[in-house]
Short mmCIF file of the N, C-alpha and C atoms (twelve columns), coordinates in Angstrom:
data_MODEL
# 
_entry.id   MODEL 
# 
loop_
_atom_site.group_PDB 
_atom_site.id 
_atom_site.type_symbol 
_atom_site.label_atom_id 
_atom_site.label_alt_id 
_atom_site.label_comp_id 
_atom_site.label_asym_id 
_atom_site.label_seq_id 
_atom_site.Cartn_x 
_atom_site.Cartn_y 
_atom_site.Cartn_z 
_atom_site.pdbx_PDB_model_num 
ATOM 1   N N  . UNK A 1  89.545  106.085 85.634 1 
ATOM 2   C CA . UNK A 1  90.564  107.073 85.420 1 
ATOM 3   C C  . UNK A 1  91.071  107.539 86.784 1 
ATOM 4   N N  . UNK A 2  92.387  107.709 86.869 1 
ATOM 5   C CA . UNK A 2  93.012  108.202 88.092 1 
ATOM 6   C C  . UNK A 2  93.759  109.482 87.758 1 
ATOM 7   N N  . UNK A 3  93.690  110.447 88.661 1 
ATOM 8   C CA . UNK A 3  94.332  111.740 88.438 1 
ATOM 9   C C  . UNK A 3  95.313  112.056 89.555 1 
ATOM 10  N N  . UNK A 4  96.439  112.609 89.158 1 
ATOM 11  C CA . UNK A 4  97.380  113.180 90.111 1 
ATOM 12  C C  . UNK A 4  97.633  114.595 89.638 1 
ATOM 13  N N  . UNK A 5  97.164  115.562 90.392 1 
ATOM 14  C CA . UNK A 5  97.327  116.962 90.023 1 
ATOM 15  C C  . UNK A 5  98.451  117.566 90.854 1 
ATOM 16  N N  . UNK A 6  99.400  118.188 90.176 1 
ATOM 17  C CA . UNK A 6  100.492 118.846 90.884 1 
ATOM 18  C C  . UNK A 6  100.683 120.246 90.325 1 
ATOM 19  N N  . UNK A 7  101.223 121.101 91.136 1 
ATOM 20  C CA . UNK A 7  101.519 122.455 90.662 1 
ATOM 21  C C  . UNK A 7  102.980 122.585 90.251 1 
ATOM 22  N N  . UNK A 8  103.725 121.502 90.407 1 
ATOM 23  C CA . UNK A 8  105.154 121.564 90.079 1 
ATOM 24  C C  . UNK A 8  105.606 120.363 89.259 1 
ATOM 25  N N  . UNK A 9  104.678 119.735 88.561 1 
ATOM 26  C CA . UNK A 9  105.053 118.596 87.725 1 
ATOM 27  C C  . UNK A 9  105.599 117.450 88.542 1 
ATOM 28  N N  . UNK A 10 106.578 116.799 87.984 1 
ATOM 29  C CA . UNK A 10 107.230 115.667 88.635 1 
ATOM 30  C C  . UNK A 10 108.547 116.152 89.232 1 
ATOM 31  N N  . UNK A 11 108.458 117.075 90.167 1 
ATOM 32  C CA . UNK A 11 109.633 117.802 90.648 1 
ATOM 33  C C  . UNK A 11 110.498 117.025 91.632 1 
ATOM 34  N N  . UNK A 12 109.952 115.996 92.247 1 
ATOM 35  C CA . UNK A 12 110.756 115.276 93.230 1 
ATOM 36  C C  . UNK A 12 110.318 113.820 93.316 1 
ATOM 37  N N  . UNK A 13 111.088 113.038 94.017 1 
ATOM 38  C CA . UNK A 13 110.834 111.593 94.115 1 
ATOM 39  C C  . UNK A 13 109.535 111.278 94.845 1 
ATOM 40  N N  . UNK A 14 109.084 112.142 95.746 1 
ATOM 41  C CA . UNK A 14 107.836 111.852 96.462 1 
ATOM 42  C C  . UNK A 14 106.641 111.930 95.515 1 
ATOM 43  N N  . UNK A 15 106.682 112.842 94.554 1 
ATOM 44  C CA . UNK A 15 105.605 112.918 93.560 1 
ATOM 45  C C  . UNK A 15 105.670 111.705 92.642 1 
ATOM 46  N N  . UNK A 16 106.867 111.337 92.235 1 
ATOM 47  C CA . UNK A 16 107.037 110.151 91.392 1 
ATOM 48  C C  . UNK A 16 106.519 108.902 92.108 1 
ATOM 49  N N  . UNK A 17 106.835 108.781 93.392 1 
ATOM 50  C CA . UNK A 17 106.381 107.633 94.187 1 
ATOM 51  C C  . UNK A 17 104.858 107.635 94.319 1 
ATOM 52  N N  . UNK A 18 104.263 108.800 94.566 1 
ATOM 53  C CA . UNK A 18 102.804 108.891 94.685 1 
ATOM 54  C C  . UNK A 18 102.130 108.480 93.382 1 
ATOM 55  N N  . UNK A 19 102.696 108.890 92.265 1 
ATOM 56  C CA . UNK A 19 102.132 108.525 90.969 1 
ATOM 57  C C  . UNK A 19 102.231 107.024 90.740 1 
ATOM 58  N N  . UNK A 20 103.360 106.442 91.067 1 
ATOM 59  C CA . UNK A 20 103.538 105.003 90.903 1 
ATOM 60  C C  . UNK A 20 102.557 104.224 91.780 1 
ATOM 61  N N  . UNK A 21 102.350 104.667 93.002 1 
ATOM 62  C CA . UNK A 21 101.387 104.014 93.899 1 
ATOM 63  C C  . UNK A 21 99.964  104.175 93.383 1 
ATOM 64  N N  . UNK A 22 99.639  105.332 92.859 1 
ATOM 65  C CA . UNK A 22 98.308  105.573 92.310 1 
ATOM 66  C C  . UNK A 22 98.040  104.663 91.117 1 
ATOM 67  N N  . UNK A 23 99.035  104.484 90.265 1 
ATOM 68  C CA . UNK A 23 98.885  103.642 89.081 1 
ATOM 69  C C  . UNK A 23 98.748  102.170 89.438 1 
ATOM 70  N N  . UNK A 24 99.540  101.721 90.389 1 
ATOM 71  C CA . UNK A 24 99.520  100.312 90.756 1 
ATOM 72  C C  . UNK A 24 100.190 99.416  89.729 1 
ATOM 73  N N  . UNK A 25 100.972 99.994  88.829 1 
ATOM 74  C CA . UNK A 25 101.711 99.229  87.820 1 
ATOM 75  C C  . UNK A 25 102.895 100.068 87.357 1 
ATOM 76  N N  . UNK A 26 103.855 99.430  86.697 1 
ATOM 77  C CA . UNK A 26 105.033 100.182 86.238 1 
ATOM 78  C C  . UNK A 26 104.653 101.262 85.223 1 
ATOM 79  N N  . UNK A 27 105.448 102.304 85.158 1 
ATOM 80  C CA . UNK A 27 105.182 103.389 84.215 1 
ATOM 81  C C  . UNK A 27 105.116 102.880 82.780 1 
ATOM 82  N N  . UNK A 28 105.959 101.898 82.435 1 
ATOM 83  C CA . UNK A 28 106.007 101.404 81.061 1 
ATOM 84  C C  . UNK A 28 104.728 100.683 80.642 1 
ATOM 85  N N  . UNK A 29 103.848 100.391 81.601 1 
ATOM 86  C CA . UNK A 29 102.570 99.749  81.283 1 
ATOM 87  C C  . UNK A 29 101.395 100.703 81.454 1 
ATOM 88  N N  . UNK A 30 101.685 101.978 81.596 1 
ATOM 89  C CA . UNK A 30 100.636 102.981 81.833 1 
ATOM 90  C C  . UNK A 30 100.699 104.075 80.770 1 
ATOM 91  N N  . UNK A 31 99.584  104.752 80.598 1 
ATOM 92  C CA . UNK A 31 99.486  105.879 79.670 1 
ATOM 93  C C  . UNK A 31 99.367  107.170 80.465 1 
ATOM 94  N N  . UNK A 32 99.926  108.239 79.924 1 
ATOM 95  C CA . UNK A 32 99.874  109.526 80.599 1 
ATOM 96  C C  . UNK A 32 99.379  110.590 79.630 1 
ATOM 97  N N  . UNK A 33 98.466  111.410 80.095 1 
ATOM 98  C CA . UNK A 33 98.019  112.577 79.339 1 
ATOM 99  C C  . UNK A 33 98.440  113.810 80.117 1 
ATOM 100 N N  . UNK A 34 99.201  114.653 79.479 1 
ATOM 101 C CA . UNK A 34 99.714  115.884 80.086 1 
ATOM 102 C C  . UNK A 34 98.869  117.035 79.564 1 
ATOM 103 N N  . UNK A 35 98.224  117.769 80.465 1 
ATOM 104 C CA . UNK A 35 97.336  118.865 80.072 1 
ATOM 105 C C  . UNK A 35 98.028  120.193 80.393 1 
ATOM 106 N N  . UNK A 36 98.575  120.862 79.378 1 
ATOM 107 C CA . UNK A 36 99.349  122.073 79.616 1 
ATOM 108 C C  . UNK A 36 98.538  123.369 79.636 1 
ATOM 109 N N  . UNK A 37 97.238  123.304 79.419 1 
ATOM 110 C CA . UNK A 37 96.454  124.533 79.260 1 
ATOM 111 C C  . UNK A 37 96.395  125.392 80.518 1 
ATOM 112 N N  . UNK A 38 96.634  124.824 81.684 1 
ATOM 113 C CA . UNK A 38 96.636  125.636 82.908 1 
ATOM 114 C C  . UNK A 38 97.742  126.681 82.862 1 
ATOM 115 N N  . UNK A 39 98.771  126.426 82.066 1 
ATOM 116 C CA . UNK A 39 99.887  127.366 81.953 1 
ATOM 117 C C  . UNK A 39 99.547  128.565 81.078 1 
ATOM 118 N N  . UNK A 40 98.413  128.536 80.417 1 
ATOM 119 C CA . UNK A 40 98.040  129.636 79.526 1 
ATOM 120 C C  . UNK A 40 97.884  130.965 80.256 1 
ATOM 121 N N  . UNK A 41 97.586  130.934 81.535 1 
ATOM 122 C CA . UNK A 41 97.393  132.178 82.285 1 
ATOM 123 C C  . UNK A 41 98.718  132.850 82.640 1 
ATOM 124 N N  . UNK A 42 99.809  132.100 82.548 1 
ATOM 125 C CA . UNK A 42 101.133 132.655 82.849 1 
ATOM 126 C C  . UNK A 42 101.742 133.260 81.597 1 
ATOM 127 N N  . UNK A 43 102.152 134.497 81.710 1 
ATOM 128 C CA . UNK A 43 102.806 135.152 80.583 1 
ATOM 129 C C  . UNK A 43 104.308 134.916 80.650 1 
ATOM 130 N N  . UNK A 44 104.965 135.105 79.532 1 
ATOM 131 C CA . UNK A 44 106.422 135.040 79.516 1 
ATOM 132 C C  . UNK A 44 106.968 133.658 79.248 1 
ATOM 133 N N  . UNK A 45 108.175 133.464 79.703 1 
ATOM 134 C CA . UNK A 45 108.926 132.238 79.463 1 
ATOM 135 C C  . UNK A 45 108.224 131.027 80.076 1 
ATOM 136 N N  . UNK A 46 108.044 129.996 79.281 1 
ATOM 137 C CA . UNK A 46 107.401 128.774 79.776 1 
ATOM 138 C C  . UNK A 46 108.340 127.580 79.667 1 
ATOM 139 N N  . UNK A 47 109.614 127.834 79.803 1 
ATOM 140 C CA . UNK A 47 110.573 126.728 79.738 1 
ATOM 141 C C  . UNK A 47 110.325 125.728 80.868 1 
ATOM 142 N N  . UNK A 48 109.806 126.204 81.984 1 
ATOM 143 C CA . UNK A 48 109.481 125.318 83.107 1 
ATOM 144 C C  . UNK A 48 108.451 124.269 82.689 1 
ATOM 145 N N  . UNK A 49 107.525 124.655 81.802 1 
ATOM 146 C CA . UNK A 49 106.500 123.722 81.331 1 
ATOM 147 C C  . UNK A 49 107.138 122.619 80.488 1 
ATOM 148 N N  . UNK A 50 108.044 123.000 79.614 1 
ATOM 149 C CA . UNK A 50 108.748 122.009 78.801 1 
ATOM 150 C C  . UNK A 50 109.587 121.088 79.676 1 
ATOM 151 N N  . UNK A 51 110.193 121.635 80.713 1 
ATOM 152 C CA . UNK A 51 110.959 120.804 81.654 1 
ATOM 153 C C  . UNK A 51 110.057 119.800 82.353 1 
ATOM 154 N N  . UNK A 52 108.872 120.247 82.777 1 
ATOM 155 C CA . UNK A 52 107.921 119.339 83.427 1 
ATOM 156 C C  . UNK A 52 107.511 118.218 82.482 1 
ATOM 157 N N  . UNK A 53 107.195 118.568 81.244 1 
ATOM 158 C CA . UNK A 53 106.799 117.554 80.260 1 
ATOM 159 C C  . UNK A 53 107.927 116.549 80.034 1 
ATOM 160 N N  . UNK A 54 109.138 117.037 79.884 1 
ATOM 161 C CA . UNK A 54 110.279 116.145 79.658 1 
ATOM 162 C C  . UNK A 54 110.551 115.246 80.852 1 
ATOM 163 N N  . UNK A 55 110.365 115.764 82.063 1 
ATOM 164 C CA . UNK A 55 110.555 114.933 83.259 1 
ATOM 165 C C  . UNK A 55 109.563 113.782 83.294 1 
ATOM 166 N N  . UNK A 56 108.326 114.027 82.890 1 
ATOM 167 C CA . UNK A 56 107.345 112.941 82.833 1 
ATOM 168 C C  . UNK A 56 107.679 111.967 81.707 1 
ATOM 169 N N  . UNK A 57 108.105 112.458 80.561 1 
ATOM 170 C CA . UNK A 57 108.479 111.577 79.447 1 
ATOM 171 C C  . UNK A 57 109.612 110.637 79.843 1 
ATOM 172 N N  . UNK A 58 110.544 111.127 80.630 1 
ATOM 173 C CA . UNK A 58 111.698 110.325 81.054 1 
ATOM 174 C C  . UNK A 58 111.296 109.117 81.902 1 
ATOM 175 N N  . UNK A 59 110.097 109.153 82.481 1 
ATOM 176 C CA . UNK A 59 109.647 108.029 83.305 1 
ATOM 177 C C  . UNK A 59 109.327 106.799 82.458 1 
ATOM 178 N N  . UNK A 60 109.139 106.977 81.146 1 
ATOM 179 C CA . UNK A 60 108.977 105.834 80.247 1 
ATOM 180 C C  . UNK A 60 107.574 105.282 80.117 1 
ATOM 181 N N  . UNK A 61 106.586 106.136 80.098 1 
ATOM 182 C CA . UNK A 61 105.204 105.677 79.928 1 
ATOM 183 C C  . UNK A 61 105.017 104.997 78.574 1 
ATOM 184 N N  . UNK A 62 104.076 104.046 78.510 1 
ATOM 185 C CA . UNK A 62 103.768 103.362 77.254 1 
ATOM 186 C C  . UNK A 62 103.267 104.354 76.222 1 
ATOM 187 N N  . UNK A 63 102.485 105.317 76.672 1 
ATOM 188 C CA . UNK A 63 101.949 106.350 75.794 1 
ATOM 189 C C  . UNK A 63 101.991 107.670 76.543 1 
ATOM 190 N N  . UNK A 64 102.394 108.712 75.846 1 
ATOM 191 C CA . UNK A 64 102.462 110.050 76.440 1 
ATOM 192 C C  . UNK A 64 101.798 111.016 75.477 1 
ATOM 193 N N  . UNK A 65 100.645 111.532 75.861 1 
ATOM 194 C CA . UNK A 65 99.905  112.493 75.025 1 
ATOM 195 C C  . UNK A 65 99.854  113.822 75.722 1 
# 
């Protein structure tokens, strides 16, 4: 298992590039698990979390959980 932990999701191309290098294969051949529970400590609007999830989904992973 390989982990890439970010505090801002997939906010820029350097994070996307780091993830691709870590995987060593195209996104369409990889699975991604998004763990949103760290956001539980933040009160109020969490639209930023949905934006982060959607940005990762747009990369085209084989499986997105």
